[in-house]
JSON list of C-alpha atoms in Angstrom, two decimals:
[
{"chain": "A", "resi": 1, "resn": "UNK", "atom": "CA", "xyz": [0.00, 0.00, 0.00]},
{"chain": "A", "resi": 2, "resn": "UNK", "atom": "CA", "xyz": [1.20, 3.49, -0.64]},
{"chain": "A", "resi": 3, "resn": "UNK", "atom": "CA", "xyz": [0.43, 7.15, -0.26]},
{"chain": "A", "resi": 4, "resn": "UNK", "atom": "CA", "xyz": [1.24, 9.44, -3.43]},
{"chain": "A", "resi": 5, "resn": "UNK", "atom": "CA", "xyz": [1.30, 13.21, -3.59]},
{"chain": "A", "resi": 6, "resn": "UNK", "atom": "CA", "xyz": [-0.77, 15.30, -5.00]},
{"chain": "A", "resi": 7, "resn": "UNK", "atom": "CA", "xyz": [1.06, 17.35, -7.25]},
{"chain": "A", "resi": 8, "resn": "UNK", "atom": "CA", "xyz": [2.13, 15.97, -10.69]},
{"chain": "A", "resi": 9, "resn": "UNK", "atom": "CA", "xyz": [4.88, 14.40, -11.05]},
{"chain": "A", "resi": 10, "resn": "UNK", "atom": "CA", "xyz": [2.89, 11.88, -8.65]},
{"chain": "A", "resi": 11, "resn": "UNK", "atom": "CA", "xyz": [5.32, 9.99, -6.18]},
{"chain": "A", "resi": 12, "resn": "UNK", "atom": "CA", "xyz": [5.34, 7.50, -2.93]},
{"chain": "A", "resi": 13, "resn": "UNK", "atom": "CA", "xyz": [5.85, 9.46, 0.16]},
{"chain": "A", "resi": 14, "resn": "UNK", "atom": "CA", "xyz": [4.86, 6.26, 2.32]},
{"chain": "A", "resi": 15, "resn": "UNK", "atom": "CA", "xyz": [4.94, 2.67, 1.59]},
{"chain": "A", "resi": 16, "resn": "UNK", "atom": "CA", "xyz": [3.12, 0.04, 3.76]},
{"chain": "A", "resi": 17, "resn": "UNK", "atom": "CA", "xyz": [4.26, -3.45, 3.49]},
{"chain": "A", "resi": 18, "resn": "UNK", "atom": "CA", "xyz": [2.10, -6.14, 4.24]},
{"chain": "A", "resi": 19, "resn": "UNK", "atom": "CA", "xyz": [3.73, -9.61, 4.36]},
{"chain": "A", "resi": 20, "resn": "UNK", "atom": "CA", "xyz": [1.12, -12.37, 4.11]},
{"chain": "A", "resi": 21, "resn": "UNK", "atom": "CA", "xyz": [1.93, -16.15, 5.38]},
{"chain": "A", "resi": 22, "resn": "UNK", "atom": "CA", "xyz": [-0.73, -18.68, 4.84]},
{"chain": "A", "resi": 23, "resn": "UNK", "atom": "CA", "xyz": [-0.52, -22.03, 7.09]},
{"chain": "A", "resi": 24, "resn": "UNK", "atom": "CA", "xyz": [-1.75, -23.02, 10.78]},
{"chain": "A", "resi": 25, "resn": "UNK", "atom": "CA", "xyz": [0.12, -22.79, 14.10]},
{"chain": "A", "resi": 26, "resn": "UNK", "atom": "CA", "xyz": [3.11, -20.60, 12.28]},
{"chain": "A", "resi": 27, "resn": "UNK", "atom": "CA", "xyz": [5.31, -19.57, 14.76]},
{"chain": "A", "resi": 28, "resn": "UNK", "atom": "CA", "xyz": [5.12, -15.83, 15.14]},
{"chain": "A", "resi": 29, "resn": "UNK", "atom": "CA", "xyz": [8.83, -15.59, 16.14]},
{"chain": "A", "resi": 30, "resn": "UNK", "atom": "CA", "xyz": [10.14, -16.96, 13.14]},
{"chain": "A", "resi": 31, "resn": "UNK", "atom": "CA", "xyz": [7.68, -14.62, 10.79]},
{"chain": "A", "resi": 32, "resn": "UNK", "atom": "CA", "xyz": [8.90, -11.80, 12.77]},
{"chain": "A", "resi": 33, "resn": "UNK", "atom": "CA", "xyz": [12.85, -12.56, 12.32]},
{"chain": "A", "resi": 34, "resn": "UNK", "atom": "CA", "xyz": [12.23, -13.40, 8.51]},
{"chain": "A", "resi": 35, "resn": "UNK", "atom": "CA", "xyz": [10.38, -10.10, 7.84]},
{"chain": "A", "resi": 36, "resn": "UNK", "atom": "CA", "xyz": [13.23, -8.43, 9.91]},
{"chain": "A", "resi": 37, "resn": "UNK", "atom": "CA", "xyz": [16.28, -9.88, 8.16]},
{"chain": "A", "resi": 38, "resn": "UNK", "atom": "CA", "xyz": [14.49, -9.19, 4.93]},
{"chain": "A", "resi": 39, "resn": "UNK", "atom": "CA", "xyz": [13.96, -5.37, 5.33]},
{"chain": "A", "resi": 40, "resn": "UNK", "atom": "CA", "xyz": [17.14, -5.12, 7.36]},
{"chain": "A", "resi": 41, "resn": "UNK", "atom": "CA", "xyz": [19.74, -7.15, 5.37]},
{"chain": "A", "resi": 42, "resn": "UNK", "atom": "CA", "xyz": [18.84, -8.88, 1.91]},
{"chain": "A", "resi": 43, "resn": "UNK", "atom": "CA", "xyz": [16.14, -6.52, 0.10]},
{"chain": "A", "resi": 44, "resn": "UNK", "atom": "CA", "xyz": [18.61, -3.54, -1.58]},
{"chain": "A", "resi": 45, "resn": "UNK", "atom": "CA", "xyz": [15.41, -1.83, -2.69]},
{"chain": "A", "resi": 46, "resn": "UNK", "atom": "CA", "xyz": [14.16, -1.52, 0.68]},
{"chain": "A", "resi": 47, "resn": "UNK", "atom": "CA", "xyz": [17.19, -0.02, 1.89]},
{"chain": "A", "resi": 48, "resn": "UNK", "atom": "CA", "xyz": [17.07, 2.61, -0.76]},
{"chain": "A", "resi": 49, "resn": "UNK", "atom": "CA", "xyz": [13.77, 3.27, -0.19]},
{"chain": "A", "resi": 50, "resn": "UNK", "atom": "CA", "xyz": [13.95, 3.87, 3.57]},
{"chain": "A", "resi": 51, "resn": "UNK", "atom": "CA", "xyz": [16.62, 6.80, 2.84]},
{"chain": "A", "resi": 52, "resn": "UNK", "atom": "CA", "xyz": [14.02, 8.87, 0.78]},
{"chain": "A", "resi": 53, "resn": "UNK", "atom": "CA", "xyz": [10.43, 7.47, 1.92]},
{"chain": "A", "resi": 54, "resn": "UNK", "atom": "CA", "xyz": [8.41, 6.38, 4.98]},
{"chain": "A", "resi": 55, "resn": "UNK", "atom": "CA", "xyz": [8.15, 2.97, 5.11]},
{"chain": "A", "resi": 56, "resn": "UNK", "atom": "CA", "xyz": [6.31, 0.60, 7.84]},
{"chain": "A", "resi": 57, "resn": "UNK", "atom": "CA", "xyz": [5.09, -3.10, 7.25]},
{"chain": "A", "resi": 58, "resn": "UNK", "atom": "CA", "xyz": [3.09, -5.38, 9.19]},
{"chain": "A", "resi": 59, "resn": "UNK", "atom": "CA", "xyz": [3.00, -9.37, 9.36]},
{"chain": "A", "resi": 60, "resn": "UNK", "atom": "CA", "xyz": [-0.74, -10.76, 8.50]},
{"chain": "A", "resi": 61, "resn": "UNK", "atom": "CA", "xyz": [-1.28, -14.47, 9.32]},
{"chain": "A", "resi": 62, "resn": "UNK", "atom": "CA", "xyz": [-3.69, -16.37, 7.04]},
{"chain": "A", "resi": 63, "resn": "UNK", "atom": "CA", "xyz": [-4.71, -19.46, 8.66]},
{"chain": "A", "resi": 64, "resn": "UNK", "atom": "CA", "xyz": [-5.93, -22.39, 6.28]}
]
């Protein structure tokens, strides 16, 4: 999800994140350090984005 301006040229001032899992019983530590390594250490365009743009995320649990 994302909030644009208004003016033209149109462009992300905050960026919500929403990582879905699917599955039963997942353990919400594990989700947590996952999400976490991912935003902190492996994604390069998350780490470019956070210099310029607001960014939060949230963990949403889908049980099936």
């Amino acid at each position: 999800e994302g909030e644009l301006t208004e003016e033209h040229p149109k462009y992300f001032i905050k960026i919500h994140v929403i990582y879905e899992f699917k599955g039963t019983d997942l353990p919400m530590d594990k989700l947590q350090k996952a999400v976490s390594l991912s935003e902190e250490k492996y994604c390069g365009v998350s780490a470019v984005y956070k210099k310029v743009i607001e960014m939060t995320s949230e963990i949403r649990v889908i049980e099936q």
